[in-house]
PDB file of C-alpha atoms in Angstrom:
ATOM      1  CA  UNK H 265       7.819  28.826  64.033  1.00 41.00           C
ATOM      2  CA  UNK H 266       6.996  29.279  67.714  1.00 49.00           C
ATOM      3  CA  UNK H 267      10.021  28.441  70.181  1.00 60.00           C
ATOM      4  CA  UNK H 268       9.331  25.447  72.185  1.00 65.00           C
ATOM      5  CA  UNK H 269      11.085  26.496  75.827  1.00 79.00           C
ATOM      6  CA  UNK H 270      12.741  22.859  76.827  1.00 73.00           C
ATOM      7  CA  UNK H 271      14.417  22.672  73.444  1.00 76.00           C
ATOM      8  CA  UNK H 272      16.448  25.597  74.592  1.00 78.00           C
ATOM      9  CA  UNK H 273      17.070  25.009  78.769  1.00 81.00           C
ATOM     10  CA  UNK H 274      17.400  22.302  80.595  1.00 80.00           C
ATOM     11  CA  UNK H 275      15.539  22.080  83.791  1.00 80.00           C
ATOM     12  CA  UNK H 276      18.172  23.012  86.096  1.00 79.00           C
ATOM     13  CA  UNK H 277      18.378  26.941  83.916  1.00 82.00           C
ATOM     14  CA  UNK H 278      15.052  26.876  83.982  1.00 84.00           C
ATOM     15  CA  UNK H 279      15.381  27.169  88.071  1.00 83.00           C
ATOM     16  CA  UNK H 280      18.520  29.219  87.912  1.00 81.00           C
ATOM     17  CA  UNK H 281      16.995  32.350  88.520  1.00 84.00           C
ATOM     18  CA  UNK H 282      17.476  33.592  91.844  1.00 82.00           C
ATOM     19  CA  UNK H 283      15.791  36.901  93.404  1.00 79.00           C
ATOM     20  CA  UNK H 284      18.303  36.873  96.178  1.00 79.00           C
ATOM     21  CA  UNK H 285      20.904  37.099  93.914  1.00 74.00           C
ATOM     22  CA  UNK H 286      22.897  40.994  93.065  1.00 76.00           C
ATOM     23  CA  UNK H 287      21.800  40.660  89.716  1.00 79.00           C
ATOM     24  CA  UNK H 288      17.982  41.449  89.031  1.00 87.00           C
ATOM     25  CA  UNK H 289      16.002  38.934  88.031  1.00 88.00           C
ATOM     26  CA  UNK H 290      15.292  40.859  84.721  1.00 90.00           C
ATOM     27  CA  UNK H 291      18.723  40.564  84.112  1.00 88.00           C
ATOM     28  CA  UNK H 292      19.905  37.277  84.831  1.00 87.00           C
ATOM     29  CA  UNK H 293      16.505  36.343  82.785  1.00 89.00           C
ATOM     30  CA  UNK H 294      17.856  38.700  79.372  1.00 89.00           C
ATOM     31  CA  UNK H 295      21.540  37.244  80.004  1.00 85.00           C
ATOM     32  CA  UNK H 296      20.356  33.339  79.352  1.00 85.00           C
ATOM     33  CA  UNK H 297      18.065  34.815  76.503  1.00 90.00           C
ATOM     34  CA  UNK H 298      21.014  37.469  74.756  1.00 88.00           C
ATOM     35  CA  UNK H 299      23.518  34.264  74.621  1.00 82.00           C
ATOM     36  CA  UNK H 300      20.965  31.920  73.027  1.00 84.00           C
ATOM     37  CA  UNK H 301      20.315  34.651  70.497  1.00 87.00           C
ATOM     38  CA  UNK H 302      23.596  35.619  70.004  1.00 83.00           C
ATOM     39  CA  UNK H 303      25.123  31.770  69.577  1.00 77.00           C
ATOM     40  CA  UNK H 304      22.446  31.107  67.086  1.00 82.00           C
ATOM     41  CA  UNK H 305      20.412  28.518  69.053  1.00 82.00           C
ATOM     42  CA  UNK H 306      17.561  30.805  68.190  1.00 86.00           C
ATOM     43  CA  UNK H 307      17.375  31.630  64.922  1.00 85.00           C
ATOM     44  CA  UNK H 308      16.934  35.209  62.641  1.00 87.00           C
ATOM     45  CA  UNK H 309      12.821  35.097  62.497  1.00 89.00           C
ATOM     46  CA  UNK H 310      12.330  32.995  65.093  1.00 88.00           C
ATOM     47  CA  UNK H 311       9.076  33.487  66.875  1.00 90.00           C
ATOM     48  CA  UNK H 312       9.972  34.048  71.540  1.00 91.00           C
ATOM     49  CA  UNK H 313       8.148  32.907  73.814  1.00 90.00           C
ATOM     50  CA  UNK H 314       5.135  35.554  75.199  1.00 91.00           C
ATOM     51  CA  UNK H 315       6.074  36.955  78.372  1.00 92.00           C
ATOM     52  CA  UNK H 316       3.015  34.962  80.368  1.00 92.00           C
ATOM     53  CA  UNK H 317       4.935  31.994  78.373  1.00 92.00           C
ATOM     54  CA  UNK H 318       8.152  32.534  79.855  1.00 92.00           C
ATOM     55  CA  UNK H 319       7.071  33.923  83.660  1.00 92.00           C
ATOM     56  CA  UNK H 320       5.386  30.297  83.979  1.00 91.00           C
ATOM     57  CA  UNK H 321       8.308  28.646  82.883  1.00 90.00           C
ATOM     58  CA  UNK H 322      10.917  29.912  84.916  1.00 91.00           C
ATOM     59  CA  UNK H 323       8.411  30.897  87.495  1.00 91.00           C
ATOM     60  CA  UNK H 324       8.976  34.665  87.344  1.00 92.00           C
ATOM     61  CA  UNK H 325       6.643  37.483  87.584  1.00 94.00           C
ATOM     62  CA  UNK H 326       4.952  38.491  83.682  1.00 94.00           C
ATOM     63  CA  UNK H 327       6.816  41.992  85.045  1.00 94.00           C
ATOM     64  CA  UNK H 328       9.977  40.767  85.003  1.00 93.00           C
ATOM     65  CA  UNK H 329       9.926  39.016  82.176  1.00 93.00           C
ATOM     66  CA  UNK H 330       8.628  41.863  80.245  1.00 93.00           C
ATOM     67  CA  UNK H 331      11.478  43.668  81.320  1.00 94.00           C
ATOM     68  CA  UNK H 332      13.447  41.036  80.141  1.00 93.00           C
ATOM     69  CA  UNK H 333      12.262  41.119  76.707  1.00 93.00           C
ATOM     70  CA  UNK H 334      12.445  45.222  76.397  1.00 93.00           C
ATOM     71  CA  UNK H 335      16.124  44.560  76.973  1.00 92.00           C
ATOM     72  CA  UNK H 336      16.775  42.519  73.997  1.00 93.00           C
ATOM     73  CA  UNK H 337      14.046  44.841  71.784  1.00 93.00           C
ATOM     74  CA  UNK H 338      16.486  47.935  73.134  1.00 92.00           C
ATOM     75  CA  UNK H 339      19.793  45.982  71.596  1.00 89.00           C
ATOM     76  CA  UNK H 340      17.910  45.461  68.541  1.00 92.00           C
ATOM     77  CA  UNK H 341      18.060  41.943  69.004  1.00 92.00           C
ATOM     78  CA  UNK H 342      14.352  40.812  68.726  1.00 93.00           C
ATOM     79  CA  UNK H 343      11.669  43.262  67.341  1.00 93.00           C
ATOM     80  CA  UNK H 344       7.800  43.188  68.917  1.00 91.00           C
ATOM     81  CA  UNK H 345       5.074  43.821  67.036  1.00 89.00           C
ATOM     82  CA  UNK H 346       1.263  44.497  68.922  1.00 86.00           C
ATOM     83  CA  UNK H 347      -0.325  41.361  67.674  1.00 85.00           C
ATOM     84  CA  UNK H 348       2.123  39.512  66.244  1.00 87.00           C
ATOM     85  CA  UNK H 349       4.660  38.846  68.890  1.00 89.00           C
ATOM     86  CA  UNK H 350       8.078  38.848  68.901  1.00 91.00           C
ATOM     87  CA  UNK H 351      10.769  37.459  66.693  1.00 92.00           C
ATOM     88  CA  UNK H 352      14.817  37.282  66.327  1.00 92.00           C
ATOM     89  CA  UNK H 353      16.028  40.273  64.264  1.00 93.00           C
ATOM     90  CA  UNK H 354      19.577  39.515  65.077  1.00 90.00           C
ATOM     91  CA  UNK H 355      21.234  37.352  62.139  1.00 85.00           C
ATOM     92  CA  UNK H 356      23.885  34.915  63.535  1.00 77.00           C
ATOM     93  CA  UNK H 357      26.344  34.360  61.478  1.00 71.00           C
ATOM     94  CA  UNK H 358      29.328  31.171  61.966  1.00 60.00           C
ATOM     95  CA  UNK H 359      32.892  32.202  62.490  1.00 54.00           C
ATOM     96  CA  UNK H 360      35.180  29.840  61.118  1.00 47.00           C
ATOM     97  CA  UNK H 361      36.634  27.175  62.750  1.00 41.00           C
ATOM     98  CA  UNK H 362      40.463  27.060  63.472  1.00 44.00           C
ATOM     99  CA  UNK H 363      42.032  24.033  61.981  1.00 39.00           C
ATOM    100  CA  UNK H 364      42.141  21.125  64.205  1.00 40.00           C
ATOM    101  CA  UNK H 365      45.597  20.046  66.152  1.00 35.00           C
ATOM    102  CA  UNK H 366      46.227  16.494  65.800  1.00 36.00           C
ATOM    103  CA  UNK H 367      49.210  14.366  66.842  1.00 37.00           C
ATOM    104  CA  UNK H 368      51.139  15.035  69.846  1.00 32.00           C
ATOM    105  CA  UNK H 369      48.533  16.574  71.458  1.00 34.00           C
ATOM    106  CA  UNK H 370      45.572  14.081  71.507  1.00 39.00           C
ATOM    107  CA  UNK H 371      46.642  12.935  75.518  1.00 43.00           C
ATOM    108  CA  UNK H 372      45.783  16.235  76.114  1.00 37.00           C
ATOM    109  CA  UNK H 373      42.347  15.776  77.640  1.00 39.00           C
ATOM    110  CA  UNK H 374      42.913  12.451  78.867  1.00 44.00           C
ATOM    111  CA  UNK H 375      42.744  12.715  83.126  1.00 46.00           C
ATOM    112  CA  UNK H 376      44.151  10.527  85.933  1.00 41.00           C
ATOM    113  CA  UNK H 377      42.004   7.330  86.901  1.00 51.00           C
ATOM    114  CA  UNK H 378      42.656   9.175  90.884  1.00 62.00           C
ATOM    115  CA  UNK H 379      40.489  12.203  89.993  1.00 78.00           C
ATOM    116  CA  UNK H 380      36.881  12.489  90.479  1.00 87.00           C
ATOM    117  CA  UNK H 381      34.370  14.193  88.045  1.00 91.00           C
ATOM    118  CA  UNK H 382      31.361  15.712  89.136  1.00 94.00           C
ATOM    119  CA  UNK H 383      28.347  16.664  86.647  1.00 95.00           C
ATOM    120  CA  UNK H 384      26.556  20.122  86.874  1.00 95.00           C
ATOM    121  CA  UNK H 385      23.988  19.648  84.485  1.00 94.00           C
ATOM    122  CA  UNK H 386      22.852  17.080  81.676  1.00 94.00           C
ATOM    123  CA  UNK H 387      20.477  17.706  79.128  1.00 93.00           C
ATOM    124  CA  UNK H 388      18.676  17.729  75.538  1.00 93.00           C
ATOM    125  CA  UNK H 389      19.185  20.918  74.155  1.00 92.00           C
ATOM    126  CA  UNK H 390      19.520  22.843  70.469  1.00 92.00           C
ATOM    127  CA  UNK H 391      22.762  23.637  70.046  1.00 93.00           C
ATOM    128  CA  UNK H 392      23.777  27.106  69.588  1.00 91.00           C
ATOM    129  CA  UNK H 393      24.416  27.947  65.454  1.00 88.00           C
ATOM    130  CA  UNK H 394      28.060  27.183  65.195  1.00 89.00           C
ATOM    131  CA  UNK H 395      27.954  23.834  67.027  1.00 92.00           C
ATOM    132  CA  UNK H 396      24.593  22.743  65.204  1.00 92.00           C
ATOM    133  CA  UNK H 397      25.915  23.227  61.631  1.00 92.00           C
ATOM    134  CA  UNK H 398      29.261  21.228  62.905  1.00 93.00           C
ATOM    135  CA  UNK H 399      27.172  18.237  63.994  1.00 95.00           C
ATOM    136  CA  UNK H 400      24.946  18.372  60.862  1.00 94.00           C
ATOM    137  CA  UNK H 401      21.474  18.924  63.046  1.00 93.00           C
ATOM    138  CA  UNK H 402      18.705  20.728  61.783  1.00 90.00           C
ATOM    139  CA  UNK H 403      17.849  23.635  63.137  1.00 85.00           C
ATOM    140  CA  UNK H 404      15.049  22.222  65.817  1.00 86.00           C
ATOM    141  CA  UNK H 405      17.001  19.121  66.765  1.00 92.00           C
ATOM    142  CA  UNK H 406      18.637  18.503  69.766  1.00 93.00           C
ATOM    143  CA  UNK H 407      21.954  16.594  71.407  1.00 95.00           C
ATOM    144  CA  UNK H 408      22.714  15.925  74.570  1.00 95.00           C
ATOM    145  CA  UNK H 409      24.334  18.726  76.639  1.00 95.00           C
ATOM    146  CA  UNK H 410      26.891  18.293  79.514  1.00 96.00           C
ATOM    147  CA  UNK H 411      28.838  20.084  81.971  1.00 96.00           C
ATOM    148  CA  UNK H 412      30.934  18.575  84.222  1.00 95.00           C
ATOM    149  CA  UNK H 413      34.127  19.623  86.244  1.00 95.00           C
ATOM    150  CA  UNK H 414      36.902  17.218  87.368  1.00 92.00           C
ATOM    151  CA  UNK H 415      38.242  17.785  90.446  1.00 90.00           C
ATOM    152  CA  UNK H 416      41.755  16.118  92.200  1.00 84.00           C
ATOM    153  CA  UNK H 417      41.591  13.152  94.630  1.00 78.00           C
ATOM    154  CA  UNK H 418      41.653  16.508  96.831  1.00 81.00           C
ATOM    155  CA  UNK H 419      38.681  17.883  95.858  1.00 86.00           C
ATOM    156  CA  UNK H 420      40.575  20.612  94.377  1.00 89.00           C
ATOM    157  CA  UNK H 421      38.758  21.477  90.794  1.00 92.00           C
ATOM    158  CA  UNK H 422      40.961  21.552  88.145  1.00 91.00           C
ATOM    159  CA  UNK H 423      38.929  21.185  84.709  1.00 92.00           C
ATOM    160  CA  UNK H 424      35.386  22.220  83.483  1.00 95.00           C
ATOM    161  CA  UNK H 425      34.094  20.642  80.362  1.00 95.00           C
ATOM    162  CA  UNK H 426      31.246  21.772  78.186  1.00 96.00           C
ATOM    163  CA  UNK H 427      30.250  18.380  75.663  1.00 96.00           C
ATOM    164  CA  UNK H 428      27.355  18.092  72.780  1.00 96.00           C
ATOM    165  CA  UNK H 429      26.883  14.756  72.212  1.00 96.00           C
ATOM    166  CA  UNK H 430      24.815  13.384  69.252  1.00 96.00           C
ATOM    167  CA  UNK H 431      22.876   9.786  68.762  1.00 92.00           C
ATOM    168  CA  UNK H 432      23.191   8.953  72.290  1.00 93.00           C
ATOM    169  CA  UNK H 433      19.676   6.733  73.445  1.00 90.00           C
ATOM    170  CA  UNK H 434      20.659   5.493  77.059  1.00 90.00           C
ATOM    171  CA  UNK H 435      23.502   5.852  79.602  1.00 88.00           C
ATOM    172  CA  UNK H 436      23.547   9.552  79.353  1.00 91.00           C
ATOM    173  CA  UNK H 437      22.589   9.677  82.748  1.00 91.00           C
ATOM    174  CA  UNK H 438      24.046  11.836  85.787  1.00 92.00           C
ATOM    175  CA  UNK H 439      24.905   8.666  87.551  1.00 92.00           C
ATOM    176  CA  UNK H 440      26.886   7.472  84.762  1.00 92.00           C
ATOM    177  CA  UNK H 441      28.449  10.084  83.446  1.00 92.00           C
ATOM    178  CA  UNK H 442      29.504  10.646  87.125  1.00 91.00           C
ATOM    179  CA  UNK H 443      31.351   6.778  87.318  1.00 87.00           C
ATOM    180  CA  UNK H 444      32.040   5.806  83.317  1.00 87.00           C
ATOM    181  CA  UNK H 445      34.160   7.154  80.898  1.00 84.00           C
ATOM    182  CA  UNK H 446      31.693   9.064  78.116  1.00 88.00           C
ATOM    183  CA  UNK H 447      33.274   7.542  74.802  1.00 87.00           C
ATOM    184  CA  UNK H 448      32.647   3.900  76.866  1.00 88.00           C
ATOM    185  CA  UNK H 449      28.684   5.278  76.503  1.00 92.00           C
ATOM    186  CA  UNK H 450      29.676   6.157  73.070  1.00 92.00           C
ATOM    187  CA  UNK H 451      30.424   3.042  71.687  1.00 91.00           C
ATOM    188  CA  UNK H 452      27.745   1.338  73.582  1.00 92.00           C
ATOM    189  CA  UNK H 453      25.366   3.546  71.784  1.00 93.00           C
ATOM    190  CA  UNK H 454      26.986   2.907  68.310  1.00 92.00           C
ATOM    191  CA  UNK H 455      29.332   5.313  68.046  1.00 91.00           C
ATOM    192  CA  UNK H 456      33.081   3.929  68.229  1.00 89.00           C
ATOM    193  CA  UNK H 457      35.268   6.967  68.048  1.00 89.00           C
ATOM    194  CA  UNK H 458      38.255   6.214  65.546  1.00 88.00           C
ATOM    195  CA  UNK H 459      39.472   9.579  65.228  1.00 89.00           C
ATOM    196  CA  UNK H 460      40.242  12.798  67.742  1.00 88.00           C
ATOM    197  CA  UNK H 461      41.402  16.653  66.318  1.00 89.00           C
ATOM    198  CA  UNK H 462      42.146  18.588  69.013  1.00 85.00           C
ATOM    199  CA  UNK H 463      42.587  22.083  69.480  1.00 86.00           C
ATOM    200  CA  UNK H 464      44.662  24.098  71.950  1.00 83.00           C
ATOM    201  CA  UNK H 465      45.096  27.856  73.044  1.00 86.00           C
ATOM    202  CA  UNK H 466      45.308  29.884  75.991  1.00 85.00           C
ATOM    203  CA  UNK H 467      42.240  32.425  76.476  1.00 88.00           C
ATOM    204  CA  UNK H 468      40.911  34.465  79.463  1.00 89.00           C
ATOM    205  CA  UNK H 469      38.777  32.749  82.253  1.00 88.00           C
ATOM    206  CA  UNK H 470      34.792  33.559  81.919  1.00 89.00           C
ATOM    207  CA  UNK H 471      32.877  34.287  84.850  1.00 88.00           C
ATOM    208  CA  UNK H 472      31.135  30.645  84.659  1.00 88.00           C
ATOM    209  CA  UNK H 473      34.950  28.547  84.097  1.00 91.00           C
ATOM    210  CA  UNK H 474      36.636  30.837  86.980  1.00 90.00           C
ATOM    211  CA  UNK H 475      33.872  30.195  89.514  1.00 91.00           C
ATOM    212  CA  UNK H 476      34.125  26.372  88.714  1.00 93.00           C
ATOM    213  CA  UNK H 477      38.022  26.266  89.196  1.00 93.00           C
ATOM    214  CA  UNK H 478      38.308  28.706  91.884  1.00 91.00           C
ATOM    215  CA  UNK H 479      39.972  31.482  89.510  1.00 90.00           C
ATOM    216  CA  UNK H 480      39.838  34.922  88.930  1.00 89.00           C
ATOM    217  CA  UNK H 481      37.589  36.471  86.148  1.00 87.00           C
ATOM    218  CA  UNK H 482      39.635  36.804  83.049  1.00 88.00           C
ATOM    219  CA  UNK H 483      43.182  34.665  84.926  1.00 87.00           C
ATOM    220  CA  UNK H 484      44.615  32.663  81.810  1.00 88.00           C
ATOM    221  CA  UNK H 485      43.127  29.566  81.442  1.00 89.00           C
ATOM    222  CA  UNK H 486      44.133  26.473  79.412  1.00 89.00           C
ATOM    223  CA  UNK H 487      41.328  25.823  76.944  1.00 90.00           C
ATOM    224  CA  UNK H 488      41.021  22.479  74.462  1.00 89.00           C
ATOM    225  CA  UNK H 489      38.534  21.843  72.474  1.00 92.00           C
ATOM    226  CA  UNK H 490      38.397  17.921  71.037  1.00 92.00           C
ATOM    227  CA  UNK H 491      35.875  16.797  68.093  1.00 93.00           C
ATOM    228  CA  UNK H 492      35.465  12.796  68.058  1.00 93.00           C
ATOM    229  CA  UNK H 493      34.775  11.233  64.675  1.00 93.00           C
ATOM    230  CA  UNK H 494      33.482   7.584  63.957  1.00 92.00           C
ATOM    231  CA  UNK H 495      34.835   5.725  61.433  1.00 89.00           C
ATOM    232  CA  UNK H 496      33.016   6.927  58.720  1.00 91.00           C
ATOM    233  CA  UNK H 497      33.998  10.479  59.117  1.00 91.00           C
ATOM    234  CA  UNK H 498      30.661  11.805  61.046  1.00 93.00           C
ATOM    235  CA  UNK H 499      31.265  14.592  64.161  1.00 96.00           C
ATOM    236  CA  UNK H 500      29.581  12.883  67.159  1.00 96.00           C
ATOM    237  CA  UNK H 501      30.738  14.534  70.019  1.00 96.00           C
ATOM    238  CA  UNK H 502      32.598  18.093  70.657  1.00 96.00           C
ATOM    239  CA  UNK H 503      33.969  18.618  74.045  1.00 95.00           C
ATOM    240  CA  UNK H 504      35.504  21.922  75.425  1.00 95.00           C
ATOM    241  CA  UNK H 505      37.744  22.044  78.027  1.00 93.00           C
ATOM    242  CA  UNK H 506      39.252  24.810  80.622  1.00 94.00           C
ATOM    243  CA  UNK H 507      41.978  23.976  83.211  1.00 92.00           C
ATOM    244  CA  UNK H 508      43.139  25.786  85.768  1.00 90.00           C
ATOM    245  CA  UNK H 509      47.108  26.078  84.507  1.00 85.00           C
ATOM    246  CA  UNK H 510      48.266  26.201  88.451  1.00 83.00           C
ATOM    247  CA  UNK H 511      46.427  22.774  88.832  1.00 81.00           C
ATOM    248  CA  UNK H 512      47.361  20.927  85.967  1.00 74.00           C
ATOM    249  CA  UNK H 513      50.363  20.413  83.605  1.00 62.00           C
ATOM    250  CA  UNK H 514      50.771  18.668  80.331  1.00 56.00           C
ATOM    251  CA  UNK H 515      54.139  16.814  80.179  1.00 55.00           C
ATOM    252  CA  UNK H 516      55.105  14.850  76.672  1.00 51.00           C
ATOM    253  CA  UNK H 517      58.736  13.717  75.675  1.00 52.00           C
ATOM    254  CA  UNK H 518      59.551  13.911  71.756  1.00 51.00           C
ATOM    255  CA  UNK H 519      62.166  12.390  69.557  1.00 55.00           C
ATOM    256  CA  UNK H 520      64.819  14.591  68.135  1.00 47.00           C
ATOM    257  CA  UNK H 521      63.919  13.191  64.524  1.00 52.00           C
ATOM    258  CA  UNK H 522      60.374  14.617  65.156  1.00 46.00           C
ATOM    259  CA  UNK H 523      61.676  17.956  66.226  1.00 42.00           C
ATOM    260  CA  UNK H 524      61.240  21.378  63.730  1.00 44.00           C
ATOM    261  CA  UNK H 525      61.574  23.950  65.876  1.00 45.00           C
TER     262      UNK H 525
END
């Protein structure tokens, strides 16, 4: 199965390269392609793009992109064959998924109405493996990819989110995702959420989260993820979040009867 290019980046990675950038183009070009591999979004056997292919699409020399592609052959991550192109030798494989907090915790995400939200890229993309399986999508289809980060009345940003959206035909829009609240778009697109798990640990800030939330590479960082379920029990959404702990706080009050500490 060949690997159709804008089922795998959205427009705005398709123009991320940058040759002024301290990163070679090579590299920055190998990066997007190792984590697609690696989360599964391109499958074991999976036929890449040629190199002429992928120079057009992200408007690189064929050089470069060759380059690019020896990278992932040296890892052992693709193999390339003279005539026959190249295909995904690396075999993704799921880990499982932690059981889901519920409860006390489901405020968690919620932000201020004072707080403005900003929206970095939108998009229909594949999944990577792990999320694709979770949302029951076959292996080409697509959902709707956003990132967003919300910043304080301030302009001081204190939350990035990563969201895969399923079923969603209209209002998925920058400008509305920018000025509505997503499970609003939800429901309007036939999905009313009746059910939230949440999940909630503290992990090291990635070079993509820190830069968004003016942190240091690998500072603690907050991190929630939240799966949204209609009524009938079907996954529709999964949204990750990061906040910047010295920018926002989570306060809740509990009842003594509750209490099992």
């Amino acid at each position: 199965m060949d690997l159709v290019i804008d089922k795998l980046f959205t427009q705005l990675e398709l123009e991320s390269l940058r040759g002024e950038a301290p990163t070679p183009l090579y590299h920055q070009m190998y990066t997007l392609l190792k984590s697609r591999i690696l989360d599964g979004s391109i499958a074991h056997s999976t036929q890449m793009p040629t190199e002429q292919q992928l120079a057009e699409a992200f408007n690189i020399s064929r050089i470069t992109a060759k380059r690019a592609m020896d990278e992932l052959a040296a890892e052992a991550l693709v193999e390339r064959r003279r005539g026959k192109g190249t295909h995904v030798t690396h075999h993704y494989s799921p880990e499982p998924v932690p059981a889901p907090l519920t409860g006390m915790l489901q405020k968690l995400a919620s932000t201020d109405q004072n707080t403005k939200i900003k929206v970095l890229d939108v998009g229909m993309l594949v999944p990577p493996g792990d999320i694709r399986i979770e949302l029951g999508l076959q292996d080409d289809e697509k959902a709707h990819r956003v990132v967003r980060v919300r910043s304080t009345e301030n302009g001081e940003p204190f939350a990035h989110y990563i969201s895969w959206t399923v079923g969603m035909k209209e209002g998925f829009s920058r400008s509305d995702l920018e000025t509505r609240v997503r499970y609003d778009i939800m429901k309007e697109n036939g999905h009313e959420v009746t059910r939230i798990d949440q999940n909630l640990t503290a992990i090291s800030a990635q070079e993509f989260v820190a830069n968004e939330l003016d942190m240091k590479v690998g500072e603690p960082v907050l991190s929630l993820t939240r799966r949204s379920f209609t009524e009938d029990g079907r996954l529709v959404d999964i949204l990750y979040c990061h906040y910047n702990p010295k920018r926002f706080q989570h306060r809740m009050s509990m009842d003594m009867d509750d209490y099992r500490g």
